[in-house]
Amino acid sequence: MLESGLDKLAHWLRLLGVDALLLEGEVSKKKVLEHPDRVFITTSRKLEKHLRAWGVDYLVLPKEDWKIQLCLLLKYFNIKGELKFNRCYYCNTELLAVEKEQVKERIPPMVYIYGEDFTLCPKCEKVYWKGSHHPRLKEILKKVLHSC
Ligand SMILES: [Zn+2]
C-alpha cells in the first residue's frame, strides 16, 4: 500500500501486475491497519516511528524520482520488470478479458477495428486494449530498468 502522492509509482506497479493500493488522503492508524497484510510504502521518515508503533510492515523510500523508486521496489520485492496489463491502472482491480463486441459502444471506432486483447475493469468499468501505447510503455520501462 502506497501513501498518496506516490500515484505514478502505484500505476507502474499495477502495469507490472502488482497488487498496489494507494491510500487516499492523510495517513492514519485506522486506514493503515485496515490492510494488515500489506507493506506500507512511504517517503516520510517522520512517519516511521508511528508505523513501527502500529506494528505494520513498512518501507521508506527516498524522496527521489519515481523511476528510481520503482527500481528500488522491483529489487526489494523481487518483482519482474515485465508489463502484465492484468490490473486496472486506475483502481487496482484485476481485469477481465472481454470480446470487443461487448465493449463496442465504449471504444473509439478505430480501436474497435484495430485494437486487440480487450479487457474490462469490473469495478470502474474502464476498457483496456492492446494498442499503440504498449510499445511506448515498454520503451519507458526499458529505460527505467536500464538505469536500475
Ligand atoms: Zn478500475
mmCIF file of N, CA and C and ligand atoms in Angstrom:
data_model
loop_
_atom_site.group_PDB
_atom_site.id
_atom_site.type_symbol
_atom_site.label_atom_id
_atom_site.label_comp_id
_atom_site.label_asym_id
_atom_site.label_seq_id
_atom_site.Cartn_x
_atom_site.Cartn_y
_atom_site.Cartn_z
ATOM 1 N N MET A 1 0.849 -1.189 0.000
ATOM 2 C CA MET A 1 0.000 0.000 0.000
ATOM 3 C C MET A 1 0.892 1.249 0.000
ATOM 4 N N LEU A 2 0.568 2.154 -0.894
ATOM 5 C CA LEU A 2 1.405 3.338 -1.024
ATOM 6 C C LEU A 2 0.690 4.576 -0.500
ATOM 7 N N GLU A 3 1.477 5.468 0.067
ATOM 8 C CA GLU A 3 0.862 6.706 0.555
ATOM 9 C C GLU A 3 0.447 7.559 -0.636
ATOM 10 N N SER A 4 -0.534 8.440 -0.438
ATOM 11 C CA SER A 4 -0.983 9.282 -1.537
ATOM 12 C C SER A 4 0.178 10.172 -1.966
ATOM 13 N N GLY A 5 0.231 10.445 -3.248
ATOM 14 C CA GLY A 5 1.366 11.189 -3.781
ATOM 15 C C GLY A 5 2.296 10.273 -4.554
ATOM 16 N N LEU A 6 2.248 8.974 -4.206
ATOM 17 C CA LEU A 6 3.059 8.002 -4.938
ATOM 18 C C LEU A 6 2.234 7.369 -6.065
ATOM 19 N N ASP A 7 1.348 8.162 -6.620
ATOM 20 C CA ASP A 7 0.409 7.689 -7.644
ATOM 21 C C ASP A 7 1.108 7.054 -8.845
ATOM 22 N N LYS A 8 2.099 7.748 -9.320
ATOM 23 C CA LYS A 8 2.774 7.268 -10.519
ATOM 24 C C LYS A 8 3.421 5.895 -10.270
ATOM 25 N N LEU A 9 3.977 5.779 -9.103
ATOM 26 C CA LEU A 9 4.608 4.520 -8.708
ATOM 27 C C LEU A 9 3.553 3.404 -8.636
ATOM 28 N N ALA A 10 2.427 3.716 -8.038
ATOM 29 C CA ALA A 10 1.338 2.737 -7.930
ATOM 30 C C ALA A 10 0.864 2.324 -9.320
ATOM 31 N N HIS A 11 0.727 3.299 -10.205
ATOM 32 C CA HIS A 11 0.278 2.998 -11.568
ATOM 33 C C HIS A 11 1.248 2.048 -12.275
ATOM 34 N N TRP A 12 2.525 2.328 -12.108
ATOM 35 C CA TRP A 12 3.513 1.465 -12.759
ATOM 36 C C TRP A 12 3.538 0.080 -12.139
ATOM 37 N N LEU A 13 3.396 -0.016 -10.858
ATOM 38 C CA LEU A 13 3.349 -1.339 -10.218
ATOM 39 C C LEU A 13 2.172 -2.140 -10.768
ATOM 40 N N ARG A 14 1.055 -1.468 -10.963
ATOM 41 C CA ARG A 14 -0.135 -2.148 -11.500
ATOM 42 C C ARG A 14 0.115 -2.635 -12.921
ATOM 43 N N LEU A 15 0.806 -1.827 -13.704
ATOM 44 C CA LEU A 15 1.137 -2.260 -15.070
ATOM 45 C C LEU A 15 1.985 -3.529 -15.047
ATOM 46 N N LEU A 16 2.756 -3.683 -13.984
ATOM 47 C CA LEU A 16 3.607 -4.871 -13.833
ATOM 48 C C LEU A 16 2.855 -6.007 -13.132
ATOM 49 N N GLY A 17 1.589 -5.807 -12.908
ATOM 50 C CA GLY A 17 0.757 -6.855 -12.330
ATOM 51 C C GLY A 17 0.769 -6.916 -10.813
ATOM 52 N N VAL A 18 1.376 -5.919 -10.183
ATOM 53 C CA VAL A 18 1.481 -5.933 -8.723
ATOM 54 C C VAL A 18 0.221 -5.327 -8.087
ATOM 55 N N ASP A 19 -0.263 -5.984 -7.063
ATOM 56 C CA ASP A 19 -1.416 -5.504 -6.304
ATOM 57 C C ASP A 19 -0.968 -4.297 -5.474
ATOM 58 N N ALA A 20 -1.210 -3.106 -5.985
ATOM 59 C CA ALA A 20 -0.701 -1.884 -5.347
ATOM 60 C C ALA A 20 -1.836 -0.925 -5.013
ATOM 61 N N LEU A 21 -2.204 -0.911 -3.747
ATOM 62 C CA LEU A 21 -3.252 0.006 -3.293
ATOM 63 C C LEU A 21 -2.651 1.373 -3.018
ATOM 64 N N LEU A 22 -3.436 2.394 -3.282
ATOM 65 C CA LEU A 22 -3.000 3.744 -2.989
ATOM 66 C C LEU A 22 -3.876 4.279 -1.859
ATOM 67 N N LEU A 23 -3.244 4.724 -0.813
ATOM 68 C CA LEU A 23 -4.003 5.257 0.315
ATOM 69 C C LEU A 23 -4.410 6.693 -0.006
ATOM 70 N N GLU A 24 -5.695 6.984 0.154
ATOM 71 C CA GLU A 24 -6.128 8.338 -0.168
ATOM 72 C C GLU A 24 -6.056 9.234 1.049
ATOM 73 N N GLY A 25 -5.647 10.454 0.816
ATOM 74 C CA GLY A 25 -5.608 11.453 1.881
ATOM 75 C C GLY A 25 -4.520 11.219 2.910
ATOM 76 N N GLU A 26 -4.740 11.792 4.070
ATOM 77 C CA GLU A 26 -3.766 11.718 5.157
ATOM 78 C C GLU A 26 -3.592 10.291 5.675
ATOM 79 N N VAL A 27 -2.387 9.985 6.075
ATOM 80 C CA VAL A 27 -2.122 8.665 6.647
ATOM 81 C C VAL A 27 -2.660 8.634 8.083
ATOM 82 N N SER A 28 -3.422 7.608 8.396
ATOM 83 C CA SER A 28 -3.884 7.455 9.781
ATOM 84 C C SER A 28 -3.734 6.000 10.189
ATOM 85 N N LYS A 29 -3.686 5.796 11.497
ATOM 86 C CA LYS A 29 -3.543 4.439 12.032
ATOM 87 C C LYS A 29 -4.680 3.550 11.524
ATOM 88 N N LYS A 30 -5.888 4.107 11.572
ATOM 89 C CA LYS A 30 -7.066 3.344 11.169
ATOM 90 C C LYS A 30 -6.940 2.867 9.719
ATOM 91 N N LYS A 31 -6.605 3.803 8.837
ATOM 92 C CA LYS A 31 -6.520 3.463 7.409
ATOM 93 C C LYS A 31 -5.426 2.429 7.138
ATOM 94 N N VAL A 32 -4.296 2.605 7.797
ATOM 95 C CA VAL A 32 -3.185 1.677 7.554
ATOM 96 C C VAL A 32 -3.517 0.294 8.105
ATOM 97 N N LEU A 33 -4.112 0.254 9.276
ATOM 98 C CA LEU A 33 -4.415 -1.042 9.903
ATOM 99 C C LEU A 33 -5.586 -1.787 9.255
ATOM 100 N N GLU A 34 -6.291 -1.105 8.367
ATOM 101 C CA GLU A 34 -7.343 -1.786 7.612
ATOM 102 C C GLU A 34 -6.750 -2.828 6.654
ATOM 103 N N HIS A 35 -5.460 -2.690 6.391
ATOM 104 C CA HIS A 35 -4.790 -3.605 5.448
ATOM 105 C C HIS A 35 -3.556 -4.204 6.117
ATOM 106 N N PRO A 36 -3.786 -5.051 7.104
ATOM 107 C CA PRO A 36 -2.669 -5.541 7.924
ATOM 108 C C PRO A 36 -1.644 -6.384 7.154
ATOM 109 N N ASP A 37 -2.067 -6.967 6.020
ATOM 110 C CA ASP A 37 -1.140 -7.839 5.292
ATOM 111 C C ASP A 37 -0.290 -7.094 4.266
ATOM 112 N N ARG A 38 -0.531 -5.803 4.151
ATOM 113 C CA ARG A 38 0.197 -5.051 3.136
ATOM 114 C C ARG A 38 1.394 -4.318 3.731
ATOM 115 N N VAL A 39 2.411 -4.179 2.904
ATOM 116 C CA VAL A 39 3.564 -3.385 3.312
ATOM 117 C C VAL A 39 3.239 -1.926 2.980
ATOM 118 N N PHE A 40 3.415 -1.076 3.963
ATOM 119 C CA PHE A 40 3.104 0.334 3.729
ATOM 120 C C PHE A 40 4.338 1.047 3.183
ATOM 121 N N ILE A 41 4.157 1.721 2.058
ATOM 122 C CA ILE A 41 5.294 2.383 1.415
ATOM 123 C C ILE A 41 5.132 3.894 1.501
ATOM 124 N N THR A 42 6.150 4.506 2.041
ATOM 125 C CA THR A 42 6.097 5.950 2.291
ATOM 126 C C THR A 42 7.444 6.581 1.934
ATOM 127 N N THR A 43 7.458 7.899 1.848
ATOM 128 C CA THR A 43 8.743 8.588 1.696
ATOM 129 C C THR A 43 9.013 9.429 2.942
ATOM 130 N N SER A 44 8.158 9.236 3.956
ATOM 131 C CA SER A 44 8.259 10.080 5.138
ATOM 132 C C SER A 44 9.002 9.394 6.287
ATOM 133 N N ARG A 45 10.161 9.913 6.581
ATOM 134 C CA ARG A 45 10.932 9.401 7.726
ATOM 135 C C ARG A 45 10.194 9.681 9.042
ATOM 136 N N LYS A 46 9.458 10.777 9.020
ATOM 137 C CA LYS A 46 8.709 11.184 10.226
ATOM 138 C C LYS A 46 7.668 10.149 10.614
ATOM 139 N N LEU A 47 7.139 9.495 9.596
ATOM 140 C CA LEU A 47 6.062 8.534 9.815
ATOM 141 C C LEU A 47 6.584 7.208 10.393
ATOM 142 N N GLU A 48 7.863 7.021 10.229
ATOM 143 C CA GLU A 48 8.461 5.731 10.559
ATOM 144 C C GLU A 48 8.178 5.280 11.998
ATOM 145 N N LYS A 49 8.324 6.184 12.935
ATOM 146 C CA LYS A 49 8.132 5.771 14.335
ATOM 147 C C LYS A 49 6.682 5.362 14.610
ATOM 148 N N HIS A 50 5.759 6.025 13.919
ATOM 149 C CA HIS A 50 4.341 5.658 14.071
ATOM 150 C C HIS A 50 4.091 4.271 13.486
ATOM 151 N N LEU A 51 4.619 4.067 12.295
ATOM 152 C CA LEU A 51 4.397 2.778 11.623
ATOM 153 C C LEU A 51 4.966 1.639 12.460
ATOM 154 N N ARG A 52 6.102 1.906 13.079
ATOM 155 C CA ARG A 52 6.712 0.890 13.932
ATOM 156 C C ARG A 52 5.810 0.618 15.147
ATOM 157 N N ALA A 53 5.303 1.693 15.730
ATOM 158 C CA ALA A 53 4.423 1.566 16.903
ATOM 159 C C ALA A 53 3.122 0.844 16.543
ATOM 160 N N TRP A 54 2.634 1.043 15.321
ATOM 161 C CA TRP A 54 1.393 0.385 14.898
ATOM 162 C C TRP A 54 1.621 -1.068 14.537
ATOM 163 N N GLY A 55 2.899 -1.448 14.454
ATOM 164 C CA GLY A 55 3.235 -2.841 14.174
ATOM 165 C C GLY A 55 3.000 -3.260 12.733
ATOM 166 N N VAL A 56 3.122 -2.314 11.801
ATOM 167 C CA VAL A 56 2.925 -2.682 10.393
ATOM 168 C C VAL A 56 4.273 -2.793 9.676
ATOM 169 N N ASP A 57 4.282 -3.640 8.659
ATOM 170 C CA ASP A 57 5.468 -3.711 7.795
ATOM 171 C C ASP A 57 5.486 -2.440 6.962
ATOM 172 N N TYR A 58 6.642 -1.882 6.826
ATOM 173 C CA TYR A 58 6.710 -0.660 6.026
ATOM 174 C C TYR A 58 8.054 -0.564 5.326
ATOM 175 N N LEU A 59 8.093 0.353 4.391
ATOM 176 C CA LEU A 59 9.322 0.598 3.654
ATOM 177 C C LEU A 59 9.387 2.099 3.398
ATOM 178 N N VAL A 60 10.507 2.696 3.750
ATOM 179 C CA VAL A 60 10.659 4.132 3.487
ATOM 180 C C VAL A 60 11.520 4.303 2.235
ATOM 181 N N LEU A 61 10.924 4.934 1.249
ATOM 182 C CA LEU A 61 11.653 5.182 0.005
ATOM 183 C C LEU A 61 12.295 6.567 0.044
ATOM 184 N N PRO A 62 13.416 6.738 -0.627
ATOM 185 C CA PRO A 62 13.983 8.091 -0.706
ATOM 186 C C PRO A 62 13.071 8.986 -1.547
ATOM 187 N N LYS A 63 13.082 10.270 -1.222
ATOM 188 C CA LYS A 63 12.251 11.213 -1.992
ATOM 189 C C LYS A 63 12.944 11.497 -3.321
ATOM 190 N N GLU A 64 12.836 10.525 -4.192
ATOM 191 C CA GLU A 64 13.524 10.592 -5.478
ATOM 192 C C GLU A 64 12.524 10.538 -6.602
ATOM 193 N N ASP A 65 13.041 10.595 -7.794
ATOM 194 C CA ASP A 65 12.264 10.405 -8.999
ATOM 195 C C ASP A 65 11.568 9.034 -8.951
ATOM 196 N N TRP A 66 10.343 8.950 -9.484
ATOM 197 C CA TRP A 66 9.583 7.691 -9.423
ATOM 198 C C TRP A 66 10.337 6.537 -10.077
ATOM 199 N N LYS A 67 11.167 6.847 -11.051
ATOM 200 C CA LYS A 67 11.902 5.789 -11.749
ATOM 201 C C LYS A 67 12.890 5.105 -10.797
ATOM 202 N N ILE A 68 13.544 5.917 -9.982
ATOM 203 C CA ILE A 68 14.486 5.363 -9.007
ATOM 204 C C ILE A 68 13.719 4.580 -7.945
ATOM 205 N N GLN A 69 12.601 5.132 -7.522
ATOM 206 C CA GLN A 69 11.770 4.444 -6.532
ATOM 207 C C GLN A 69 11.280 3.100 -7.073
ATOM 208 N N LEU A 70 10.892 3.092 -8.334
ATOM 209 C CA LEU A 70 10.409 1.849 -8.936
ATOM 210 C C LEU A 70 11.522 0.805 -8.965
ATOM 211 N N CYS A 71 12.720 1.223 -9.320
ATOM 212 C CA CYS A 71 13.879 0.313 -9.315
ATOM 213 C C CYS A 71 14.054 -0.319 -7.940
ATOM 214 N N LEU A 72 13.972 0.503 -6.924
ATOM 215 C CA LEU A 72 14.156 0.012 -5.555
ATOM 216 C C LEU A 72 13.085 -1.012 -5.188
ATOM 217 N N LEU A 73 11.851 -0.713 -5.571
ATOM 218 C CA LEU A 73 10.756 -1.635 -5.244
ATOM 219 C C LEU A 73 10.893 -2.950 -6.007
ATOM 220 N N LEU A 74 11.310 -2.879 -7.247
ATOM 221 C CA LEU A 74 11.494 -4.101 -8.037
ATOM 222 C C LEU A 74 12.514 -5.006 -7.365
ATOM 223 N N LYS A 75 13.574 -4.381 -6.865
ATOM 224 C CA LYS A 75 14.611 -5.172 -6.196
ATOM 225 C C LYS A 75 14.103 -5.708 -4.856
ATOM 226 N N TYR A 76 13.511 -4.818 -4.083
ATOM 227 C CA TYR A 76 13.068 -5.167 -2.728
ATOM 228 C C TYR A 76 12.045 -6.312 -2.730
ATOM 229 N N PHE A 77 11.076 -6.219 -3.632
ATOM 230 C CA PHE A 77 10.011 -7.232 -3.657
ATOM 231 C C PHE A 77 10.254 -8.319 -4.711
ATOM 232 N N ASN A 78 11.409 -8.240 -5.342
ATOM 233 C CA ASN A 78 11.745 -9.230 -6.366
ATOM 234 C C ASN A 78 10.663 -9.305 -7.448
ATOM 235 N N ILE A 79 10.306 -8.145 -7.970
ATOM 236 C CA ILE A 79 9.253 -8.058 -8.990
ATOM 237 C C ILE A 79 9.909 -8.113 -10.366
ATOM 238 N N LYS A 80 9.294 -8.885 -11.223
ATOM 239 C CA LYS A 80 9.807 -8.999 -12.577
ATOM 240 C C LYS A 80 9.440 -7.738 -13.374
ATOM 241 N N GLY A 81 10.413 -7.177 -14.055
ATOM 242 C CA GLY A 81 10.173 -5.958 -14.837
ATOM 243 C C GLY A 81 9.518 -6.252 -16.165
ATOM 244 N N GLU A 82 8.288 -6.720 -16.081
ATOM 245 C CA GLU A 82 7.581 -7.143 -17.284
ATOM 246 C C GLU A 82 6.143 -6.627 -17.235
ATOM 247 N N LEU A 83 5.716 -5.998 -18.317
ATOM 248 C CA LEU A 83 4.360 -5.445 -18.341
ATOM 249 C C LEU A 83 3.331 -6.562 -18.430
ATOM 250 N N LYS A 84 2.336 -6.497 -17.545
ATOM 251 C CA LYS A 84 1.347 -7.577 -17.493
ATOM 252 C C LYS A 84 -0.023 -7.128 -18.010
ATOM 253 N N PHE A 85 -0.373 -5.903 -17.780
ATOM 254 C CA PHE A 85 -1.679 -5.357 -18.202
ATOM 255 C C PHE A 85 -2.842 -6.208 -17.702
ATOM 256 N N ASN A 86 -2.754 -6.707 -16.503
ATOM 257 C CA ASN A 86 -3.826 -7.556 -15.964
ATOM 258 C C ASN A 86 -4.564 -6.902 -14.795
ATOM 259 N N ARG A 87 -4.224 -5.646 -14.537
ATOM 260 C CA ARG A 87 -4.783 -4.939 -13.392
ATOM 261 C C ARG A 87 -5.174 -3.533 -13.825
ATOM 262 N N CYS A 88 -6.252 -3.014 -13.268
ATOM 263 C CA CYS A 88 -6.687 -1.664 -13.645
ATOM 264 C C CYS A 88 -5.655 -0.628 -13.177
ATOM 265 N N TYR A 89 -5.216 0.150 -14.125
ATOM 266 C CA TYR A 89 -4.244 1.216 -13.885
ATOM 267 C C TYR A 89 -4.775 2.215 -12.844
ATOM 268 N N TYR A 90 -6.088 2.453 -12.893
ATOM 269 C CA TYR A 90 -6.675 3.480 -12.032
ATOM 270 C C TYR A 90 -7.107 2.986 -10.657
ATOM 271 N N CYS A 91 -7.664 1.771 -10.609
ATOM 272 C CA CYS A 91 -8.228 1.366 -9.311
ATOM 273 C C CYS A 91 -7.668 0.053 -8.774
ATOM 274 N N ASN A 92 -6.716 -0.559 -9.481
ATOM 275 C CA ASN A 92 -6.011 -1.725 -8.952
ATOM 276 C C ASN A 92 -6.778 -3.049 -9.054
ATOM 277 N N THR A 93 -7.983 -3.014 -9.610
ATOM 278 C CA THR A 93 -8.785 -4.245 -9.698
ATOM 279 C C THR A 93 -8.270 -5.140 -10.829
ATOM 280 N N GLU A 94 -8.361 -6.450 -10.638
ATOM 281 C CA GLU A 94 -7.937 -7.358 -11.702
ATOM 282 C C GLU A 94 -8.894 -7.269 -12.882
ATOM 283 N N LEU A 95 -8.330 -7.229 -14.073
ATOM 284 C CA LEU A 95 -9.128 -7.035 -15.282
ATOM 285 C C LEU A 95 -9.691 -8.356 -15.806
ATOM 286 N N LEU A 96 -10.831 -8.250 -16.484
ATOM 287 C CA LEU A 96 -11.455 -9.420 -17.085
ATOM 288 C C LEU A 96 -11.303 -9.332 -18.601
ATOM 289 N N ALA A 97 -10.984 -10.439 -19.219
ATOM 290 C CA ALA A 97 -10.905 -10.464 -20.679
ATOM 291 C C ALA A 97 -12.323 -10.373 -21.240
ATOM 292 N N VAL A 98 -12.509 -9.539 -22.268
ATOM 293 C CA VAL A 98 -13.832 -9.415 -22.903
ATOM 294 C C VAL A 98 -13.677 -9.437 -24.425
ATOM 295 N N GLU A 99 -14.766 -9.779 -25.090
ATOM 296 C CA GLU A 99 -14.790 -9.690 -26.548
ATOM 297 C C GLU A 99 -15.020 -8.234 -26.917
ATOM 298 N N LYS A 100 -14.492 -7.808 -28.042
ATOM 299 C CA LYS A 100 -14.672 -6.389 -28.370
ATOM 300 C C LYS A 100 -16.123 -6.021 -28.658
ATOM 301 N N GLU A 101 -16.909 -7.012 -29.064
ATOM 302 C CA GLU A 101 -18.335 -6.754 -29.255
ATOM 303 C C GLU A 101 -18.983 -6.230 -27.962
ATOM 304 N N GLN A 102 -18.512 -6.773 -26.846
ATOM 305 C CA GLN A 102 -19.099 -6.409 -25.547
ATOM 306 C C GLN A 102 -18.828 -4.959 -25.154
ATOM 307 N N VAL A 103 -17.762 -4.388 -25.714
ATOM 308 C CA VAL A 103 -17.390 -3.034 -25.307
ATOM 309 C C VAL A 103 -17.454 -2.052 -26.479
ATOM 310 N N LYS A 104 -18.059 -2.505 -27.549
ATOM 311 C CA LYS A 104 -18.122 -1.723 -28.781
ATOM 312 C C LYS A 104 -18.574 -0.277 -28.570
ATOM 313 N N GLU A 105 -19.599 -0.114 -27.744
ATOM 314 C CA GLU A 105 -20.182 1.217 -27.514
ATOM 315 C C GLU A 105 -19.240 2.152 -26.760
ATOM 316 N N ARG A 106 -18.221 1.595 -26.142
ATOM 317 C CA ARG A 106 -17.402 2.406 -25.250
ATOM 318 C C ARG A 106 -15.991 2.633 -25.755
ATOM 319 N N ILE A 107 -15.731 2.235 -26.972
ATOM 320 C CA ILE A 107 -14.384 2.456 -27.516
ATOM 321 C C ILE A 107 -14.477 3.213 -28.835
ATOM 322 N N PRO A 108 -13.414 3.956 -29.151
ATOM 323 C CA PRO A 108 -13.439 4.688 -30.422
ATOM 324 C C PRO A 108 -13.486 3.705 -31.602
ATOM 325 N N PRO A 109 -14.104 4.120 -32.712
ATOM 326 C CA PRO A 109 -14.248 3.229 -33.870
ATOM 327 C C PRO A 109 -12.921 2.636 -34.359
ATOM 328 N N MET A 110 -11.863 3.436 -34.355
ATOM 329 C CA MET A 110 -10.572 2.934 -34.821
ATOM 330 C C MET A 110 -10.043 1.819 -33.911
ATOM 331 N N VAL A 111 -10.326 1.989 -32.639
ATOM 332 C CA VAL A 111 -9.887 0.976 -31.673
ATOM 333 C C VAL A 111 -10.677 -0.308 -31.883
ATOM 334 N N TYR A 112 -11.943 -0.138 -32.235
ATOM 335 C CA TYR A 112 -12.781 -1.308 -32.499
ATOM 336 C C TYR A 112 -12.200 -2.102 -33.678
ATOM 337 N N ILE A 113 -11.697 -1.383 -34.656
ATOM 338 C CA ILE A 113 -11.153 -2.041 -35.846
ATOM 339 C C ILE A 113 -9.768 -2.657 -35.568
ATOM 340 N N TYR A 114 -8.903 -1.849 -34.936
ATOM 341 C CA TYR A 114 -7.505 -2.290 -34.831
ATOM 342 C C TYR A 114 -7.084 -2.829 -33.462
ATOM 343 N N GLY A 115 -7.854 -2.549 -32.448
ATOM 344 C CA GLY A 115 -7.454 -2.981 -31.109
ATOM 345 C C GLY A 115 -7.518 -4.496 -30.939
ATOM 346 N N GLU A 116 -6.726 -4.977 -29.990
ATOM 347 C CA GLU A 116 -6.715 -6.423 -29.697
ATOM 348 C C GLU A 116 -6.696 -6.626 -28.193
ATOM 349 N N ASP A 117 -6.986 -7.832 -27.793
ATOM 350 C CA ASP A 117 -6.881 -8.230 -26.387
ATOM 351 C C ASP A 117 -7.608 -7.258 -25.448
ATOM 352 N N PHE A 118 -8.888 -7.183 -25.596
ATOM 353 C CA PHE A 118 -9.659 -6.252 -24.779
ATOM 354 C C PHE A 118 -9.882 -6.786 -23.370
ATOM 355 N N THR A 119 -9.776 -5.867 -22.413
ATOM 356 C CA THR A 119 -10.079 -6.223 -21.026
ATOM 357 C C THR A 119 -10.946 -5.118 -20.417
ATOM 358 N N LEU A 120 -11.637 -5.503 -19.367
ATOM 359 C CA LEU A 120 -12.551 -4.574 -18.711
ATOM 360 C C LEU A 120 -12.328 -4.612 -17.206
ATOM 361 N N CYS A 121 -12.342 -3.426 -16.599
ATOM 362 C CA CYS A 121 -12.265 -3.379 -15.140
ATOM 363 C C CYS A 121 -13.678 -3.546 -14.586
ATOM 364 N N PRO A 122 -13.910 -4.603 -13.791
ATOM 365 C CA PRO A 122 -15.255 -4.820 -13.272
ATOM 366 C C PRO A 122 -15.676 -3.779 -12.239
ATOM 367 N N LYS A 123 -14.714 -3.026 -11.719
ATOM 368 C CA LYS A 123 -15.053 -2.044 -10.700
ATOM 369 C C LYS A 123 -15.342 -0.665 -11.308
ATOM 370 N N CYS A 124 -14.379 -0.096 -12.016
ATOM 371 C CA CYS A 124 -14.602 1.259 -12.548
ATOM 372 C C CYS A 124 -15.010 1.246 -14.022
ATOM 373 N N GLU A 125 -15.125 0.036 -14.591
ATOM 374 C CA GLU A 125 -15.628 -0.175 -15.949
ATOM 375 C C GLU A 125 -14.773 0.437 -17.038
ATOM 376 N N LYS A 126 -13.515 0.669 -16.738
ATOM 377 C CA LYS A 126 -12.628 1.171 -17.780
ATOM 378 C C LYS A 126 -12.269 0.022 -18.727
ATOM 379 N N VAL A 127 -12.227 0.357 -20.014
ATOM 380 C CA VAL A 127 -11.891 -0.650 -21.026
ATOM 381 C C VAL A 127 -10.432 -0.465 -21.447
ATOM 382 N N TYR A 128 -9.732 -1.575 -21.565
ATOM 383 C CA TYR A 128 -8.325 -1.545 -21.999
ATOM 384 C C TYR A 128 -8.164 -2.406 -23.242
ATOM 385 N N TRP A 129 -7.138 -2.112 -23.999
ATOM 386 C CA TRP A 129 -6.828 -2.938 -25.169
ATOM 387 C C TRP A 129 -5.349 -2.797 -25.498
ATOM 388 N N LYS A 130 -4.918 -3.746 -26.303
ATOM 389 C CA LYS A 130 -3.543 -3.699 -26.757
ATOM 390 C C LYS A 130 -3.510 -2.752 -27.952
ATOM 391 N N GLY A 131 -2.691 -1.745 -27.875
ATOM 392 C CA GLY A 131 -2.644 -0.772 -28.959
ATOM 393 C C GLY A 131 -1.298 -0.089 -29.018
ATOM 394 N N SER A 132 -1.298 1.066 -29.643
ATOM 395 C CA SER A 132 -0.035 1.761 -29.906
ATOM 396 C C SER A 132 0.657 2.265 -28.636
ATOM 397 N N HIS A 133 -0.102 2.334 -27.524
ATOM 398 C CA HIS A 133 0.524 2.805 -26.283
ATOM 399 C C HIS A 133 1.414 1.728 -25.652
ATOM 400 N N HIS A 134 1.217 0.488 -26.028
ATOM 401 C CA HIS A 134 2.021 -0.577 -25.411
ATOM 402 C C HIS A 134 3.516 -0.474 -25.711
ATOM 403 N N PRO A 135 3.889 -0.309 -26.989
ATOM 404 C CA PRO A 135 5.327 -0.150 -27.265
ATOM 405 C C PRO A 135 5.929 1.046 -26.535
ATOM 406 N N ARG A 136 5.151 2.094 -26.379
ATOM 407 C CA ARG A 136 5.638 3.293 -25.697
ATOM 408 C C ARG A 136 5.917 2.995 -24.211
ATOM 409 N N LEU A 137 4.993 2.292 -23.594
ATOM 410 C CA LEU A 137 5.181 1.925 -22.180
ATOM 411 C C LEU A 137 6.376 0.978 -22.035
ATOM 412 N N LYS A 138 6.512 0.066 -22.980
ATOM 413 C CA LYS A 138 7.644 -0.865 -22.954
ATOM 414 C C LYS A 138 8.961 -0.109 -23.033
ATOM 415 N N GLU A 139 8.966 0.898 -23.862
ATOM 416 C CA GLU A 139 10.171 1.709 -24.051
ATOM 417 C C GLU A 139 10.525 2.439 -22.749
ATOM 418 N N ILE A 140 9.522 3.009 -22.103
ATOM 419 C CA ILE A 140 9.756 3.708 -20.830
ATOM 420 C C ILE A 140 10.294 2.724 -19.796
ATOM 421 N N LEU A 141 9.667 1.558 -19.718
ATOM 422 C CA LEU A 141 10.097 0.551 -18.740
ATOM 423 C C LEU A 141 11.526 0.103 -19.010
ATOM 424 N N LYS A 142 11.842 -0.071 -20.270
ATOM 425 C CA LYS A 142 13.197 -0.498 -20.651
ATOM 426 C C LYS A 142 14.224 0.509 -20.135
ATOM 427 N N LYS A 143 13.907 1.795 -20.318
ATOM 428 C CA LYS A 143 14.814 2.837 -19.848
ATOM 429 C C LYS A 143 14.962 2.809 -18.329
ATOM 430 N N VAL A 144 13.835 2.604 -17.659
ATOM 431 C CA VAL A 144 13.876 2.543 -16.195
ATOM 432 C C VAL A 144 14.757 1.376 -15.744
ATOM 433 N N LEU A 145 14.521 0.208 -16.343
ATOM 434 C CA LEU A 145 15.265 -0.993 -15.956
ATOM 435 C C LEU A 145 16.755 -0.831 -16.253
ATOM 436 N N HIS A 146 17.009 -0.147 -17.326
ATOM 437 C CA HIS A 146 18.398 0.080 -17.724
ATOM 438 C C HIS A 146 19.136 0.939 -16.698
ATOM 439 N N SER A 147 18.375 1.855 -16.086
ATOM 440 C CA SER A 147 19.001 2.775 -15.124
ATOM 441 C C SER A 147 19.067 2.193 -13.701
ATOM 442 N N CYS A 148 18.499 1.005 -13.504
ATOM 443 C CA CYS A 148 18.477 0.403 -12.158
ATOM 444 C C CYS A 148 19.879 0.014 -11.685
HETATM 445 ZN ZN ZN B 1 -10.723 0.066 -12.423
#
